[in-house]
Amino acid sequence: MFRTISDQRFTSITCALLCALLAITPALNAEETDEVFDINDLTEPVVLPDNAPEIRQSWTLNLYFENDLFNNTDQQYTNGVRVSWISPDILSFVDDAQLPIWIRRVNTYLTPFDPVPFDQQQAVSRRLIFSLGQKMFTPENRLLTEVDPNDRPYAGWLYAGMGYHTRSQHKMNSFEVNLGVVGPAALAKEAQDLVHDLRGFDRFDGWDNQLKNEPGIQLVYEHKNRIARTSLFPGMEFDAIVHAGGSLGNVATYVNTGGQIRLGKNLPSDLGTSALRAGGDSSVPGFGDPRFDNQWSVHGFMSLDGRFVVRDIFLDGNTWRDSHSVDKRHTFAEASFGLAGTYERWKLSYARVYRTKQFRTQRNSHNFGSIALSYSL
């Protein structure tokens, strides 16, 4: 379906839908609460209820797996995995005794990145996030042993990250630092060869042309805000969540914005379900989440994200050394559609992600499947 629509038109449709989302959902929210939507509310923390201590005892483990095998292809962004471990609520990133002393010392240098004013610190909850992940990119022709100047480079990205979530009931600010390596040391070739051998698939023959080893750093910020939540009729709820942020570093430099709408029974009080996006972890349950009452829930969701890209090492090539590169597009958009459910302290989601072309000579847009599994202790 999406391949019959031009990328320019798809991007325009995505932007139009996002604008409609931003325009309509505040009105829906106002009908229920008799409040007027104010853009300044996006940066004002909301006080958590006093009866929410149970949330503060929960660790959350998130597992992500993305692959284009769900589309019967093996190219472009072809595989991504990530494990993230999110702490219980802590009183302070610097002073809380639950944190190892070395982490508290590191955090003293990062307090300027905390977007919540000091005099409002008690109005929010804070969590630390630790992550480990790998991404893999391949061109379309697996048999070609020479560089194809019209197709993307072979590349892998292996990284570890540490991040900070500052959250109120309906809003969350995330700041993450990812450190890793691009190139053979990322072990993308070895990972793909292992999986292909186990499944009886042919190997890709051009990995000798992958990007060269380069240390990578990525500083990521993202703000999320639930701008509407309402009960349409008994047992059926709707909410809308917007996000905006960006990334800085030699791996990726961009700004992005988007939103998500959800419709279903017993919507979780987290801040949505995202594909494997830096800064996108949002499955931590909040106050009143059905997972804490051993309830079940199920909902469908639709997400949109638009991005303006200054640098993408997986298209632009190595930063300080000559390497394969292509002429990237500075803007692209993606839309995802999926289902998610919770049972007791588990959350499982599946989404199909459609992404427009990312470089000038790319023949087709790309789509892949994204599975996420979360467990809150």
Coordinates of C-alpha atoms in Angstrom, one line a residue:
M1 CA 0.0 0.0 0.0
F2 CA 2.7 2.5 1.0
R3 CA 4.8 1.7 -2.0
T4 CA 2.2 3.1 -4.3
I5 CA 2.3 6.5 -2.6
S6 CA 5.2 8.8 -3.2
D7 CA 7.4 9.7 -0.3
Q8 CA 6.6 13.4 -0.7
R9 CA 2.9 12.7 -0.5
F10 CA 3.3 10.2 2.4
T11 CA 5.3 12.8 4.3
S12 CA 2.6 15.4 3.6
I13 CA -0.1 13.1 4.8
T14 CA 1.9 12.3 7.9
C15 CA 2.4 16.0 8.7
A16 CA -1.3 16.6 8.1
L17 CA -2.4 13.8 10.4
L18 CA 0.0 15.0 13.1
C19 CA -1.4 18.5 12.8
A20 CA -4.9 17.1 13.1
L21 CA -3.9 15.1 16.1
L22 CA -2.5 18.2 17.8
A23 CA -5.6 20.3 16.9
I24 CA -8.3 17.8 17.9
T25 CA -7.1 16.1 21.0
P26 CA -6.8 19.2 23.2
A27 CA -10.5 19.9 22.4
L28 CA -11.4 16.4 23.4
N29 CA -9.5 16.8 26.6
A30 CA -11.2 20.2 27.3
E31 CA -14.7 18.7 26.9
E32 CA -14.0 16.3 29.7
T33 CA -12.2 18.6 32.1
D34 CA -13.6 22.1 31.2
E35 CA -10.0 23.3 30.9
V36 CA -8.5 25.3 28.1
F37 CA -5.4 23.7 26.5
D38 CA -2.3 25.9 27.1
I39 CA 0.9 25.2 25.3
N40 CA 2.8 26.3 28.4
D41 CA 1.4 23.2 30.1
L42 CA 3.9 21.1 28.2
T43 CA 6.7 22.3 30.5
E44 CA 4.9 22.5 33.8
P45 CA 5.2 19.5 36.1
V46 CA 2.1 17.8 37.5
V47 CA 2.1 16.8 41.1
L48 CA 1.8 13.0 41.6
P49 CA -0.9 11.8 44.0
D50 CA 0.2 11.1 47.5
N51 CA -1.2 7.6 47.4
A52 CA 1.3 6.3 44.8
P53 CA 4.1 4.8 46.8
E54 CA 3.7 1.3 45.2
I55 CA 5.0 2.7 41.9
R56 CA 8.2 3.7 43.5
Q57 CA 9.2 0.1 44.2
S58 CA 9.0 -1.1 40.6
W59 CA 11.9 -2.0 38.4
T60 CA 10.9 -2.3 34.7
L61 CA 12.7 -4.5 32.2
N62 CA 12.1 -3.7 28.5
L63 CA 13.1 -6.0 25.6
Y64 CA 12.9 -4.7 22.0
F65 CA 13.3 -6.7 18.8
E66 CA 12.9 -5.2 15.3
N67 CA 13.4 -6.8 11.9
D68 CA 12.2 -6.5 8.4
L69 CA 11.6 -10.3 8.1
F70 CA 8.0 -9.4 9.0
N71 CA 8.0 -7.8 5.5
N72 CA 9.9 -10.7 3.9
T73 CA 12.9 -8.4 3.1
D74 CA 16.4 -8.3 4.4
Q75 CA 17.8 -4.8 3.6
Q76 CA 18.1 -1.2 4.8
Y77 CA 17.4 -1.1 8.6
T78 CA 17.3 -4.9 8.9
N79 CA 17.6 -5.6 12.6
G80 CA 17.6 -3.9 15.9
V81 CA 17.7 -5.3 19.5
R82 CA 17.7 -3.4 22.8
V83 CA 17.5 -4.3 26.5
S84 CA 16.7 -1.5 28.9
W85 CA 16.5 -1.7 32.7
I86 CA 14.6 1.2 34.4
S87 CA 15.0 1.9 38.1
P88 CA 12.3 2.4 40.7
D89 CA 11.5 6.0 41.6
I90 CA 14.4 7.8 43.4
L91 CA 14.3 10.9 45.5
S92 CA 17.3 12.5 43.8
F93 CA 19.7 11.6 41.0
V94 CA 22.5 12.9 43.2
D95 CA 21.6 12.1 46.8
D96 CA 19.5 9.0 46.8
A97 CA 21.2 6.2 48.8
Q98 CA 19.6 3.6 46.5
L99 CA 22.1 4.5 43.8
P100 CA 25.7 3.3 43.8
I101 CA 28.0 6.1 44.8
W102 CA 29.8 6.2 41.5
I103 CA 26.5 6.8 39.7
R104 CA 25.7 9.7 42.1
R105 CA 29.1 11.2 41.4
V106 CA 28.5 11.0 37.6
N107 CA 25.1 12.5 38.1
T108 CA 26.5 15.6 39.8
Y109 CA 28.0 16.6 36.4
L110 CA 24.7 16.0 34.6
T111 CA 22.3 18.0 36.8
P112 CA 22.2 20.9 34.3
F113 CA 20.3 18.5 32.0
D114 CA 17.5 18.0 34.5
P115 CA 14.7 20.2 33.0
V116 CA 12.7 20.5 36.2
P117 CA 13.5 23.5 38.4
F118 CA 15.0 22.6 41.7
D119 CA 12.1 24.1 43.7
Q120 CA 9.8 21.7 41.9
Q121 CA 11.8 18.5 42.4
Q122 CA 9.3 17.0 44.9
A123 CA 6.5 17.3 42.3
V124 CA 7.9 14.7 40.0
S125 CA 9.3 11.1 40.1
R126 CA 12.7 10.3 38.8
R127 CA 14.1 7.1 37.3
L128 CA 17.5 6.0 35.9
I129 CA 17.6 3.9 32.7
F130 CA 20.4 1.6 31.6
S131 CA 20.4 0.1 28.2
L132 CA 22.4 -2.1 25.8
G133 CA 21.6 -2.4 22.1
Q134 CA 22.7 -3.2 18.5
K135 CA 21.4 -2.0 15.2
M136 CA 22.2 -3.4 11.7
F137 CA 22.0 -1.9 8.2
T138 CA 22.6 -3.6 4.9
P139 CA 22.1 -2.7 1.2
E140 CA 19.5 -4.4 -1.0
N141 CA 21.8 -6.7 -3.0
R142 CA 23.3 -9.3 -0.7
L143 CA 25.4 -10.9 -3.5
L144 CA 27.4 -7.8 -4.5
T145 CA 31.0 -7.9 -3.1
E146 CA 31.9 -4.4 -4.4
V147 CA 30.5 -1.1 -3.1
D148 CA 27.3 0.0 -4.7
P149 CA 27.4 3.8 -4.9
N150 CA 23.6 4.0 -5.2
D151 CA 22.8 1.9 -2.1
R152 CA 23.5 2.4 1.6
P153 CA 26.7 1.2 3.3
Y154 CA 26.9 -2.0 5.4
A155 CA 27.0 -0.8 9.0
G156 CA 26.5 -1.9 12.6
W157 CA 26.1 0.1 15.9
L158 CA 26.7 -1.5 19.3
Y159 CA 26.1 0.7 22.3
A160 CA 25.5 1.0 26.0
G161 CA 23.5 3.9 27.4
M162 CA 22.5 5.6 30.6
G163 CA 19.6 7.9 30.9
Y164 CA 17.4 10.0 33.2
H165 CA 13.6 10.1 33.3
T166 CA 11.8 12.9 35.1
R167 CA 8.1 12.3 35.1
S168 CA 4.8 13.6 36.4
Q169 CA 1.5 11.9 35.9
H170 CA 1.1 12.9 32.3
K171 CA 4.5 14.2 31.2
M172 CA 8.0 12.9 31.0
N173 CA 11.4 14.4 30.1
S174 CA 14.1 11.9 29.0
F175 CA 17.8 12.6 28.7
E176 CA 20.1 9.7 27.5
V177 CA 23.8 9.3 26.7
N178 CA 24.7 6.4 24.4
L179 CA 28.3 5.4 24.0
G180 CA 29.4 2.7 21.5
V181 CA 31.1 1.8 18.3
V182 CA 30.3 1.7 14.6
G183 CA 32.1 -0.7 12.3
P184 CA 33.4 -4.3 12.6
A185 CA 33.7 -4.0 16.4
A186 CA 30.0 -3.6 16.5
L187 CA 29.8 -7.3 15.6
A188 CA 26.8 -6.8 13.2
K189 CA 28.3 -9.1 10.6
E190 CA 28.8 -11.9 13.1
A191 CA 25.3 -11.5 14.5
Q192 CA 23.7 -11.6 11.1
D193 CA 25.8 -14.6 10.0
L194 CA 24.9 -16.5 13.1
V195 CA 21.2 -15.9 12.7
H196 CA 21.3 -16.7 8.9
D197 CA 23.2 -19.9 9.5
L198 CA 20.8 -21.0 12.2
R199 CA 17.8 -20.4 10.0
G200 CA 19.4 -21.7 6.8
F201 CA 19.5 -18.3 5.0
D202 CA 22.3 -17.2 2.6
R203 CA 24.9 -14.9 4.0
F204 CA 25.5 -11.3 2.8
D205 CA 28.7 -11.1 0.8
G206 CA 29.6 -7.4 1.1
W207 CA 30.4 -7.0 4.8
D208 CA 34.1 -6.3 3.9
N209 CA 32.8 -2.9 2.7
Q210 CA 31.1 -1.9 6.0
L211 CA 31.9 1.4 7.7
K212 CA 35.2 1.4 9.5
N213 CA 35.6 1.3 13.3
E214 CA 34.6 4.6 15.0
P215 CA 33.7 5.4 18.5
G216 CA 30.2 6.9 18.7
I217 CA 28.4 9.2 21.1
Q218 CA 24.8 10.2 21.1
L219 CA 23.1 12.7 23.4
V220 CA 19.3 12.4 23.3
Y221 CA 16.5 14.5 24.8
E222 CA 12.8 13.9 24.4
H223 CA 9.7 15.3 26.0
K224 CA 6.4 13.4 26.1
N225 CA 3.0 14.8 27.1
R226 CA -0.4 13.1 27.4
I227 CA -2.6 15.9 26.1
A228 CA -5.9 14.1 26.2
R229 CA -7.5 11.2 28.0
T230 CA -11.2 10.4 28.0
S231 CA -13.7 7.6 28.4
L232 CA -15.7 7.2 25.2
F233 CA -18.1 4.8 26.8
P234 CA -17.9 2.2 29.7
G235 CA -14.9 0.0 29.2
M236 CA -13.4 2.0 26.3
E237 CA -10.8 4.7 26.7
F238 CA -8.9 7.0 24.4
D239 CA -5.7 9.1 24.9
A240 CA -3.3 11.1 22.9
I241 CA 0.4 11.6 23.6
V242 CA 2.8 14.0 21.8
H243 CA 6.6 14.0 21.8
A244 CA 9.4 16.2 20.6
G245 CA 13.1 16.0 21.0
G246 CA 16.4 15.5 19.3
S247 CA 19.8 13.9 19.2
L248 CA 23.4 15.3 19.0
G249 CA 26.5 13.4 18.2
N250 CA 28.6 11.9 15.5
V251 CA 26.2 8.9 15.2
A252 CA 23.1 10.9 14.7
T253 CA 22.1 14.6 14.8
Y254 CA 18.5 15.4 14.3
V255 CA 15.3 16.9 15.7
N256 CA 12.0 15.1 15.7
T257 CA 8.4 15.4 16.7
G258 CA 5.3 13.3 16.6
G259 CA 2.4 11.8 18.4
Q260 CA 0.4 8.7 19.3
I261 CA -3.2 7.9 19.8
R262 CA -4.5 4.9 21.7
L263 CA -7.9 3.3 22.0
G264 CA -8.8 0.3 24.1
K265 CA -9.9 -1.2 27.4
N266 CA -8.1 -0.2 30.7
L267 CA -5.4 1.9 29.0
P268 CA -2.1 1.7 30.8
S269 CA -0.9 4.9 32.5
D270 CA 2.5 4.8 30.8
L271 CA 3.3 7.3 28.0
G272 CA 2.7 5.1 25.0
T273 CA 4.5 2.5 22.9
S274 CA 7.3 3.5 20.5
A275 CA 9.5 1.7 18.1
L276 CA 13.2 1.3 19.1
R277 CA 14.0 5.0 19.2
A278 CA 16.6 6.6 21.3
G279 CA 14.8 8.4 24.1
G280 CA 11.6 6.5 23.4
D281 CA 11.4 4.2 26.4
S282 CA 8.0 4.9 27.9
S283 CA 6.5 1.6 29.1
V284 CA 7.1 2.3 32.8
P285 CA 3.7 2.1 34.5
G286 CA 2.5 5.2 36.3
F287 CA -0.1 6.0 38.9
G288 CA -3.3 4.0 38.5
D289 CA -1.8 1.6 35.9
P290 CA -3.9 -1.6 35.6
R291 CA -0.7 -3.6 36.0
F292 CA -0.5 -2.8 39.7
D293 CA -4.1 -4.1 40.2
N294 CA -3.4 -7.3 38.3
Q295 CA -5.9 -6.3 35.7
W296 CA -5.6 -6.9 32.0
S297 CA -5.9 -4.4 29.2
V298 CA -5.7 -4.3 25.4
H299 CA -5.6 -1.4 23.0
G300 CA -4.7 -0.4 19.5
F301 CA -2.4 2.5 18.7
M302 CA -1.2 4.6 15.8
S303 CA 2.0 6.7 16.0
L304 CA 3.5 9.3 13.7
D305 CA 7.1 10.7 13.8
G306 CA 8.8 13.3 11.6
R307 CA 12.5 14.0 11.6
F308 CA 14.9 16.6 10.3
V309 CA 18.3 15.0 10.0
V310 CA 21.6 16.9 10.0
R311 CA 23.8 13.8 10.3
D312 CA 23.3 10.1 10.1
I313 CA 26.6 8.1 10.2
F314 CA 24.8 5.1 8.6
L315 CA 24.2 7.1 5.5
D316 CA 26.9 9.8 5.6
G317 CA 29.7 7.4 6.4
N318 CA 32.6 7.6 8.8
T319 CA 33.2 11.0 10.4
W320 CA 37.0 11.3 10.1
R321 CA 37.9 8.6 7.5
D322 CA 36.9 8.0 3.9
S323 CA 34.1 5.4 3.6
H324 CA 31.1 4.5 1.6
S325 CA 28.3 7.0 1.8
V326 CA 25.1 8.1 0.0
D327 CA 23.2 11.3 -0.5
K328 CA 20.8 11.3 2.4
R329 CA 17.4 13.1 2.5
H330 CA 17.3 15.6 5.3
T331 CA 13.6 14.8 6.2
F332 CA 11.7 11.6 6.5
A333 CA 8.6 10.4 8.3
E334 CA 7.4 7.1 9.7
A335 CA 4.0 5.8 10.8
S336 CA 3.3 2.8 12.9
F337 CA 0.2 0.8 13.7
G338 CA -0.1 -1.8 16.3
L339 CA -1.7 -3.6 19.2
A340 CA -0.6 -3.8 22.8
G341 CA -1.8 -5.6 25.9
T342 CA -1.0 -5.9 29.6
Y343 CA -1.6 -8.7 32.0
E344 CA -0.6 -8.4 35.6
R345 CA 2.9 -6.8 35.4
W346 CA 3.5 -7.7 31.8
K347 CA 3.1 -5.6 28.7
L348 CA 3.5 -6.9 25.1
S349 CA 3.2 -4.9 21.9
Y350 CA 3.6 -5.4 18.2
A351 CA 3.7 -2.7 15.6
R352 CA 4.3 -2.4 11.9
V353 CA 6.4 0.6 11.1
Y354 CA 6.4 2.3 7.6
R355 CA 9.3 4.6 6.9
T356 CA 9.8 6.9 3.9
K357 CA 13.0 6.9 1.8
Q358 CA 16.0 8.2 3.7
F359 CA 18.5 8.7 0.8
R360 CA 18.1 10.0 -2.8
T361 CA 18.9 6.8 -4.6
Q362 CA 16.8 4.5 -2.4
R363 CA 14.4 2.6 -4.6
N364 CA 11.6 1.9 -2.2
S365 CA 10.3 3.0 1.2
H366 CA 10.9 0.6 4.0
N367 CA 8.8 -1.2 6.6
F368 CA 9.6 -3.6 9.4
G369 CA 8.0 -5.2 12.5
S370 CA 8.7 -4.0 16.1
I371 CA 8.0 -6.2 19.1
A372 CA 8.4 -4.9 22.7
L373 CA 8.0 -6.9 26.0
S374 CA 8.0 -5.1 29.4
Y375 CA 7.9 -6.5 32.9
S376 CA 7.6 -4.5 36.0
L377 CA 8.8 -6.1 39.2

